[in-house]
Amino acid sequence: MVLKEKISIITGAGSGIGRASALLFSKQGATVVVADLNEQMGMETVELISGQNGQAVFQQINVADASDVKRLMDFTHKQYGKIDILFNNAGIEYFTTIEDTTEEEWSRTIDTNLKGVFLGLKYVLPIMRNQRYGSIINMASVAGLAAWPGLGVYSAAKGGVVLLSKAAAAEYGKYGIRVNSLCPGSIRTPLLEEQFFGKMKDPAAAELQLLRHYPLNRLGSPEEVANAAVFLASDSASFVTGQAFGVDGGLSSFVGDLIQ
Ligand SMILES: NC(=O)c1ccc[n+]([C@@H]2O[C@H](COP(=O)([O-])OP(=O)(O)OC[C@H]3O[C@@H](n4cnc5c(N)ncnc54)[C@H](O)[C@@H]3O)[C@@H](O)[C@H]2O)c1
């Protein structure tokens, strides 16, 4: 129970990595504010947490909307008197070349994946600064550390998340606030299935090709990312801040099998 009595907020907790993290945070003793655009999925996560005797509430928000994000922080602070953990996880992806990306796709990706993290920081930091305590985890990606053809705009947003997290860690460390980003590789979630494999002519062949770049030779699970999020959120990581934390089966450390 490394998160016992912690009050946590997880955005995008209606699906994939966010849902797995919400379930694990709860198992580790945290109360979870499940924040998502999708009410039905978010409520399902709350019910799953209730089913394992955990504490959770749902808040419907668009992370790209400043008034929604402020309302989320105000609600949580008023309801529980503190916010210990914020996991800015919500995100979207379009798999397309730079020249085929529409301005609308650019704006939606940057607004959700980068501005959403900025707004989360902007409205939680004053609360955490006053309480002199907090752990913030921002969802980036291996695509925020190195280029991945077809993910240019996504990479631009996720690379921004990595550096914004380092800046926040540098500015707010003196208040006892830790800020890290998470950089997962390919994790089997609806986002990966629909927006990545779903765009491939032959998804099975694409998966085999992808696995050649993973030293562990498999995709990751949402639960494996959730484990890393619990560590970063917990006091076990009390001297860990400003890190871009890889959960990627070795992908970002491997140049590939250059000679076959
Ligand atoms: N799946 C992967 O391979 C992978 C790898 C690296 C990083 N990530 C990142 O992890 C995060 C979660 O991805 P996932 O794979 O679990 O995706 P997912 O699609 O399964 O879940 C994303 C959740 O975010 C919510 N959401 C989307 N836009 C929102 C908005 N504007 N406001 C509030 N909620 C919103 C969705 O409703 C959904 O519940 C994303 O930031 C993604 O970029 C995923």
Coordinates of C-alpha atoms and ligand atoms in Angstrom, one line a residue:
M1 CA 0.0 0.0 0.0
V2 CA 2.6 2.6 -1.1
L3 CA -0.1 5.2 -1.9
K4 CA -2.0 4.8 1.3
E5 CA -4.2 7.9 2.1
K6 CA -2.9 9.7 -1.1
I7 CA -5.3 11.8 -3.1
S8 CA -4.6 11.3 -6.8
I9 CA -6.0 12.6 -10.1
I10 CA -5.5 10.6 -13.3
T11 CA -6.6 12.1 -16.6
G12 CA -7.6 9.8 -19.4
A13 CA -8.4 7.2 -16.8
G14 CA -11.4 5.8 -18.8
S15 CA -9.2 3.5 -21.0
G16 CA -5.8 1.9 -21.5
I17 CA -2.9 3.0 -19.4
G18 CA -5.0 5.6 -17.5
R19 CA -7.5 2.9 -16.4
A20 CA -4.8 0.4 -15.5
S21 CA -3.1 3.1 -13.4
A22 CA -6.4 4.1 -11.7
L23 CA -7.0 0.5 -10.7
L24 CA -3.4 0.0 -9.4
F25 CA -3.3 3.4 -7.6
S26 CA -6.4 2.4 -5.8
K27 CA -5.0 -1.1 -4.9
Q28 CA -2.0 0.8 -3.5
G29 CA -4.3 2.8 -1.2
A30 CA -5.0 6.0 -3.1
T31 CA -8.3 7.7 -3.6
V32 CA -8.6 8.3 -7.4
V33 CA -10.3 11.1 -9.2
V34 CA -11.0 9.6 -12.6
A35 CA -10.9 12.4 -15.1
D36 CA -11.9 11.8 -18.8
L37 CA -13.7 13.2 -21.7
N38 CA -15.7 10.0 -22.1
E39 CA -18.3 9.8 -19.3
Q40 CA -19.3 6.2 -19.9
M41 CA -15.7 4.9 -19.9
G42 CA -14.8 7.0 -16.9
M43 CA -17.8 5.7 -14.9
E44 CA -16.8 2.2 -15.8
T45 CA -13.4 2.8 -14.3
V46 CA -15.0 4.1 -11.1
E47 CA -17.2 1.0 -10.9
L48 CA -14.2 -1.3 -11.4
I49 CA -12.5 0.5 -8.5
S50 CA -15.6 0.3 -6.3
G51 CA -15.6 -3.4 -7.2
Q52 CA -12.2 -3.8 -5.6
N53 CA -13.3 -1.8 -2.5
G54 CA -11.4 1.3 -3.6
Q55 CA -12.4 5.0 -3.5
A56 CA -13.0 6.8 -6.7
V57 CA -15.1 9.6 -8.3
F58 CA -15.5 10.6 -11.9
Q59 CA -15.1 14.1 -13.3
Q60 CA -15.8 14.8 -17.0
I61 CA -13.2 17.1 -18.4
N62 CA -11.5 18.0 -21.6
V63 CA -7.8 18.4 -20.7
A64 CA -7.4 21.0 -23.4
D65 CA -10.0 23.3 -21.8
A66 CA -8.6 25.6 -19.1
S67 CA -11.9 26.1 -17.3
D68 CA -12.4 22.3 -17.1
V69 CA -8.9 21.6 -15.8
K70 CA -9.3 24.4 -13.2
R71 CA -12.7 23.0 -12.1
L72 CA -11.0 19.5 -11.7
M73 CA -8.3 20.9 -9.4
D74 CA -10.8 23.0 -7.4
F75 CA -13.2 20.1 -7.0
T76 CA -10.5 17.7 -5.8
H77 CA -8.9 20.2 -3.4
K78 CA -12.3 21.2 -1.9
Q79 CA -13.5 17.6 -1.6
Y80 CA -10.4 16.1 -0.1
G81 CA -8.4 19.1 1.2
K82 CA -5.2 18.2 -0.7
I83 CA -3.9 16.8 -4.0
D84 CA -0.9 14.5 -3.6
I85 CA -0.6 13.1 -7.1
L86 CA -1.5 14.3 -10.6
F87 CA -1.0 11.9 -13.5
N88 CA -1.4 13.9 -16.7
N89 CA -2.0 10.9 -18.9
A90 CA -4.8 11.7 -21.4
G91 CA -3.6 11.8 -25.0
I92 CA -4.4 11.1 -28.6
E93 CA -2.4 10.1 -31.7
Y94 CA -2.7 10.5 -35.5
F95 CA -0.4 8.2 -37.5
T96 CA 0.3 10.3 -40.6
T97 CA 3.2 12.0 -42.5
I98 CA 3.9 15.6 -41.8
E99 CA 2.6 16.8 -45.2
D100 CA -0.6 14.8 -44.8
T101 CA -1.3 16.2 -41.3
T102 CA -4.2 18.7 -41.4
E103 CA -4.0 21.9 -39.3
E104 CA -7.0 20.5 -37.4
E105 CA -5.0 17.3 -36.5
W106 CA -2.0 19.4 -35.5
S107 CA -4.1 21.6 -33.2
R108 CA -6.0 18.7 -31.6
T109 CA -2.7 16.8 -31.0
I110 CA -0.8 19.8 -29.5
D111 CA -3.9 20.9 -27.5
T112 CA -4.6 17.5 -26.0
N113 CA -1.1 16.1 -25.5
L114 CA 0.9 19.3 -24.7
K115 CA -1.4 22.1 -23.7
G116 CA -3.4 19.6 -21.6
V117 CA -0.2 18.8 -19.6
F118 CA 0.6 22.6 -19.3
L119 CA -2.9 23.3 -18.0
G120 CA -2.7 20.4 -15.5
L121 CA 0.6 21.8 -14.2
K122 CA -0.7 25.4 -14.2
Y123 CA -3.7 24.7 -12.0
V124 CA -2.2 22.0 -9.7
L125 CA 1.1 23.7 -8.9
P126 CA -0.3 26.5 -6.7
I127 CA -2.1 23.9 -4.6
M128 CA 0.9 21.6 -4.3
R129 CA 3.2 24.6 -3.6
N130 CA 1.0 25.7 -0.7
Q131 CA 1.0 22.1 0.8
R132 CA 4.8 21.8 0.1
Y133 CA 4.3 18.4 -1.3
G134 CA 3.3 16.7 -4.6
S135 CA 4.2 14.2 -7.3
I136 CA 3.3 14.9 -10.9
I137 CA 3.7 12.4 -13.7
N138 CA 3.3 13.7 -17.3
M139 CA 2.7 11.2 -20.1
A140 CA 5.3 11.5 -22.8
S141 CA 6.4 8.6 -25.0
V142 CA 9.6 7.1 -26.6
A143 CA 8.3 9.2 -29.6
G144 CA 9.1 12.2 -27.4
L145 CA 12.8 11.2 -27.2
A146 CA 13.5 10.1 -30.7
A147 CA 11.9 10.4 -34.1
W148 CA 9.4 7.9 -35.4
P149 CA 8.3 8.3 -39.0
G150 CA 4.5 8.9 -39.2
L151 CA 4.4 10.4 -35.6
G152 CA 6.0 13.8 -36.3
V153 CA 3.3 15.9 -34.7
Y154 CA 2.8 13.5 -31.8
S155 CA 6.6 13.5 -31.3
A156 CA 6.6 17.3 -31.3
A157 CA 3.9 17.3 -28.5
K158 CA 5.6 14.5 -26.5
G159 CA 9.1 16.0 -26.8
G160 CA 7.5 19.2 -25.4
V161 CA 6.1 17.2 -22.5
V162 CA 9.5 15.9 -21.6
L163 CA 11.1 19.4 -21.5
L164 CA 8.1 21.0 -19.8
S165 CA 8.3 18.4 -17.1
K166 CA 12.0 19.1 -16.6
A167 CA 11.3 22.8 -16.4
A168 CA 8.5 22.3 -13.8
A169 CA 10.9 20.0 -11.8
A170 CA 13.5 22.7 -11.8
E171 CA 11.1 25.5 -10.8
Y172 CA 9.2 23.7 -8.1
G173 CA 11.7 21.3 -6.5
K174 CA 12.3 23.8 -3.7
Y175 CA 8.6 23.4 -2.7
G176 CA 8.9 19.6 -2.3
I177 CA 7.2 18.9 -5.7
R178 CA 8.6 16.2 -8.0
V179 CA 7.8 16.2 -11.7
N180 CA 8.7 13.4 -14.0
S181 CA 7.6 12.2 -17.5
L182 CA 6.9 8.7 -18.5
C183 CA 8.1 7.4 -21.9
P184 CA 6.4 4.2 -22.8
G185 CA 7.1 2.2 -25.9
S186 CA 4.3 0.3 -27.8
I187 CA 1.7 -0.6 -25.2
R188 CA -1.3 -2.7 -26.2
T189 CA -4.2 -0.3 -25.7
P190 CA -7.2 0.9 -27.8
L191 CA -5.0 3.9 -29.0
L192 CA -2.3 1.5 -30.3
E193 CA -4.7 -0.9 -31.9
E194 CA -6.9 1.8 -33.6
Q195 CA -4.5 4.7 -34.4
F196 CA -1.3 2.7 -35.1
F197 CA -2.0 -0.9 -36.2
G198 CA -5.4 0.2 -37.5
K199 CA -3.7 2.4 -40.0
M200 CA -1.4 -0.4 -41.4
K201 CA -2.2 -2.4 -44.5
D202 CA -1.2 -5.6 -42.8
P203 CA -1.4 -5.1 -39.0
A204 CA 0.0 -8.5 -38.1
A205 CA 3.1 -8.0 -40.4
A206 CA 3.5 -4.5 -39.0
E207 CA 3.5 -5.9 -35.4
L208 CA 6.2 -8.5 -36.3
Q209 CA 8.3 -5.8 -37.9
L210 CA 7.9 -3.6 -34.8
L211 CA 8.9 -6.3 -32.4
R212 CA 12.3 -6.6 -34.2
H213 CA 13.2 -3.2 -32.6
Y214 CA 12.3 -4.4 -29.0
P215 CA 15.1 -6.2 -27.1
L216 CA 12.3 -7.8 -25.0
N217 CA 10.7 -8.9 -28.3
R218 CA 7.1 -8.1 -27.2
L219 CA 4.7 -5.2 -26.7
G220 CA 4.1 -3.8 -23.2
S221 CA 0.9 -4.0 -21.2
P222 CA -0.9 -1.0 -19.6
E223 CA -0.3 -2.6 -16.2
E224 CA 3.5 -2.5 -16.8
V225 CA 3.3 1.3 -17.3
A226 CA 1.0 1.6 -14.3
N227 CA 3.7 -0.1 -12.1
A228 CA 6.1 2.7 -13.2
A229 CA 3.5 5.4 -12.5
V230 CA 3.0 4.0 -9.0
F231 CA 6.7 4.1 -8.3
L232 CA 7.1 7.7 -9.5
A233 CA 3.9 8.8 -7.6
S234 CA 5.1 7.1 -4.4
D235 CA 7.5 8.3 -1.7
S236 CA 9.8 5.4 -2.9
A237 CA 10.8 7.9 -5.6
S238 CA 11.4 10.7 -3.2
F239 CA 14.8 11.6 -4.8
V240 CA 13.6 11.2 -8.4
T241 CA 12.6 14.3 -10.3
G242 CA 13.1 15.8 -13.8
Q243 CA 13.4 12.3 -15.3
A244 CA 12.1 11.1 -18.6
F245 CA 11.4 7.5 -17.4
G246 CA 11.4 4.9 -20.1
V247 CA 9.0 1.9 -19.9
D248 CA 9.8 0.7 -23.4
G249 CA 11.2 -2.9 -23.4
G250 CA 14.6 -1.4 -24.3
L251 CA 13.4 0.3 -27.6
S252 CA 15.0 3.7 -26.9
S253 CA 18.4 2.1 -26.0
F254 CA 18.7 -0.1 -29.1
V255 CA 19.9 0.9 -32.5
G256 CA 18.4 -2.2 -34.1
D257 CA 19.8 -5.4 -35.6
L258 CA 21.8 -3.6 -38.2
I259 CA 23.2 -6.8 -39.8
Q260 CA 20.7 -9.6 -40.5
Ligands
LIG1 N1 -0.5 2.9 -26.1 C1 0.8 3.2 -26.4 O1 1.5 2.5 -27.1 C2 1.4 4.5 -25.8 C3 2.8 4.7 -25.9 C4 3.4 5.8 -25.4 C5 2.6 6.8 -24.8 N2 1.2 6.6 -24.8 C6 0.4 7.7 -24.2 O2 -0.3 7.2 -23.0 C7 -1.4 8.0 -22.8 C8 -2.6 7.0 -22.7 O3 -2.7 6.3 -24.0 P1 -3.6 4.9 -24.1 O4 -2.8 4.1 -25.1 O5 -3.9 4.4 -22.8 O6 -4.8 5.5 -24.9 P2 -6.4 5.2 -24.8 O7 -6.9 5.8 -26.1 O8 -6.6 3.8 -24.5 O9 -6.9 6.1 -23.6 C9 -6.8 7.5 -23.7 C10 -7.9 8.1 -22.8 O10 -7.8 9.5 -22.8 C11 -9.1 10.1 -22.9 N3 -9.0 11.4 -23.6 C12 -8.6 11.6 -24.9 N4 -8.7 13.0 -25.1 C13 -9.0 13.5 -24.0 C14 -9.2 14.9 -23.6 N5 -9.1 15.9 -24.4 N6 -9.6 15.2 -22.3 C15 -9.8 14.1 -21.4 N7 -9.6 12.9 -21.7 C16 -9.2 12.6 -23.0 C17 -9.9 9.1 -23.8 O11 -11.3 9.3 -23.6 C18 -9.3 7.8 -23.2 O12 -10.1 7.3 -22.1 C19 -1.5 8.9 -24.0 O13 -1.0 10.2 -23.6 C20 -0.6 8.3 -25.1 O14 -0.1 9.3 -25.9 C21 0.6 5.5 -25.2

